[in-house]
Amino acid sequence: MDAFIVDGIRTPIGSFGGTLSPVRTDDLAAIPLRELLKRNPELPPDVIEDVY
């Protein structure tokens, strides 16, 4: 199996107990995935198998 790095996108960074504290971890993880698809419209979402 081949692996490809398509783009580098970070999750938001906040302080302990700050504005991101009520955000669920899975919702926080979805932010860079949505941005990845927005920045790379030629990438079909169904080919993404894993995100690290």
JSON list of C-alpha atoms in Angstrom, two decimals:
[
{"chain": "A", "resi": 1, "resn": "MET", "atom": "CA", "xyz": [0.00, 0.00, 0.00]},
{"chain": "A", "resi": 2, "resn": "ASP", "atom": "CA", "xyz": [1.31, 3.44, -0.92]},
{"chain": "A", "resi": 3, "resn": "ALA", "atom": "CA", "xyz": [0.98, 6.47, 1.33]},
{"chain": "A", "resi": 4, "resn": "PHE", "atom": "CA", "xyz": [0.74, 10.05, 0.12]},
{"chain": "A", "resi": 5, "resn": "ILE", "atom": "CA", "xyz": [1.05, 13.40, 1.88]},
{"chain": "A", "resi": 6, "resn": "VAL", "atom": "CA", "xyz": [-1.41, 15.69, 0.15]},
{"chain": "A", "resi": 7, "resn": "ASP", "atom": "CA", "xyz": [-1.25, 18.84, 2.26]},
{"chain": "A", "resi": 8, "resn": "GLY", "atom": "CA", "xyz": [-0.20, 20.02, 5.69]},
{"chain": "A", "resi": 9, "resn": "ILE", "atom": "CA", "xyz": [-3.02, 21.42, 7.81]},
{"chain": "A", "resi": 10, "resn": "ARG", "atom": "CA", "xyz": [-3.07, 21.93, 11.59]},
{"chain": "A", "resi": 11, "resn": "THR", "atom": "CA", "xyz": [-5.89, 21.84, 14.07]},
{"chain": "A", "resi": 12, "resn": "PRO", "atom": "CA", "xyz": [-6.54, 25.06, 15.98]},
{"chain": "A", "resi": 13, "resn": "ILE", "atom": "CA", "xyz": [-4.37, 25.59, 19.05]},
{"chain": "A", "resi": 14, "resn": "GLY", "atom": "CA", "xyz": [-5.84, 26.93, 22.27]},
{"chain": "A", "resi": 15, "resn": "SER", "atom": "CA", "xyz": [-5.02, 27.22, 25.93]},
{"chain": "A", "resi": 16, "resn": "PHE", "atom": "CA", "xyz": [-6.16, 24.89, 28.70]},
{"chain": "A", "resi": 17, "resn": "GLY", "atom": "CA", "xyz": [-9.79, 25.64, 29.52]},
{"chain": "A", "resi": 18, "resn": "GLY", "atom": "CA", "xyz": [-9.97, 28.21, 26.70]},
{"chain": "A", "resi": 19, "resn": "THR", "atom": "CA", "xyz": [-12.39, 28.77, 23.86]},
{"chain": "A", "resi": 20, "resn": "LEU", "atom": "CA", "xyz": [-11.78, 25.32, 22.33]},
{"chain": "A", "resi": 21, "resn": "SER", "atom": "CA", "xyz": [-12.45, 23.39, 25.55]},
{"chain": "A", "resi": 22, "resn": "PRO", "atom": "CA", "xyz": [-16.16, 22.76, 24.79]},
{"chain": "A", "resi": 23, "resn": "VAL", "atom": "CA", "xyz": [-15.35, 21.45, 21.28]},
{"chain": "A", "resi": 24, "resn": "ARG", "atom": "CA", "xyz": [-15.54, 17.66, 21.02]},
{"chain": "A", "resi": 25, "resn": "THR", "atom": "CA", "xyz": [-12.31, 15.99, 19.89]},
{"chain": "A", "resi": 26, "resn": "ASP", "atom": "CA", "xyz": [-13.92, 14.39, 16.84]},
{"chain": "A", "resi": 27, "resn": "ASP", "atom": "CA", "xyz": [-15.32, 17.79, 15.80]},
{"chain": "A", "resi": 28, "resn": "LEU", "atom": "CA", "xyz": [-11.86, 19.31, 16.27]},
{"chain": "A", "resi": 29, "resn": "ALA", "atom": "CA", "xyz": [-10.33, 16.56, 14.12]},
{"chain": "A", "resi": 30, "resn": "ALA", "atom": "CA", "xyz": [-12.86, 17.21, 11.35]},
{"chain": "A", "resi": 31, "resn": "ILE", "atom": "CA", "xyz": [-11.63, 20.80, 10.86]},
{"chain": "A", "resi": 32, "resn": "PRO", "atom": "CA", "xyz": [-8.39, 19.95, 9.01]},
{"chain": "A", "resi": 33, "resn": "LEU", "atom": "CA", "xyz": [-10.13, 17.23, 7.00]},
{"chain": "A", "resi": 34, "resn": "ARG", "atom": "CA", "xyz": [-12.74, 19.71, 5.74]},
{"chain": "A", "resi": 35, "resn": "GLU", "atom": "CA", "xyz": [-9.98, 22.22, 4.95]},
{"chain": "A", "resi": 36, "resn": "LEU", "atom": "CA", "xyz": [-8.01, 19.52, 3.10]},
{"chain": "A", "resi": 37, "resn": "LEU", "atom": "CA", "xyz": [-10.99, 18.82, 0.85]},
{"chain": "A", "resi": 38, "resn": "LYS", "atom": "CA", "xyz": [-11.62, 22.54, 0.33]},
{"chain": "A", "resi": 39, "resn": "ARG", "atom": "CA", "xyz": [-7.98, 23.22, -0.65]},
{"chain": "A", "resi": 40, "resn": "ASN", "atom": "CA", "xyz": [-7.74, 20.15, -2.88]},
{"chain": "A", "resi": 41, "resn": "PRO", "atom": "CA", "xyz": [-11.04, 19.83, -4.78]},
{"chain": "A", "resi": 42, "resn": "GLU", "atom": "CA", "xyz": [-9.51, 17.31, -7.18]},
{"chain": "A", "resi": 43, "resn": "LEU", "atom": "CA", "xyz": [-9.10, 14.84, -4.28]},
{"chain": "A", "resi": 44, "resn": "PRO", "atom": "CA", "xyz": [-12.14, 12.53, -4.09]},
{"chain": "A", "resi": 45, "resn": "PRO", "atom": "CA", "xyz": [-13.19, 12.12, -0.42]},
{"chain": "A", "resi": 46, "resn": "ASP", "atom": "CA", "xyz": [-13.81, 8.38, -0.86]},
{"chain": "A", "resi": 47, "resn": "VAL", "atom": "CA", "xyz": [-10.09, 7.66, -1.45]},
{"chain": "A", "resi": 48, "resn": "ILE", "atom": "CA", "xyz": [-9.12, 8.92, 2.03]},
{"chain": "A", "resi": 49, "resn": "GLU", "atom": "CA", "xyz": [-8.63, 5.84, 4.20]},
{"chain": "A", "resi": 50, "resn": "ASP", "atom": "CA", "xyz": [-6.65, 7.11, 7.20]},
{"chain": "A", "resi": 51, "resn": "VAL", "atom": "CA", "xyz": [-5.77, 10.48, 8.69]},
{"chain": "A", "resi": 52, "resn": "TYR", "atom": "CA", "xyz": [-2.94, 10.85, 11.20]}
]
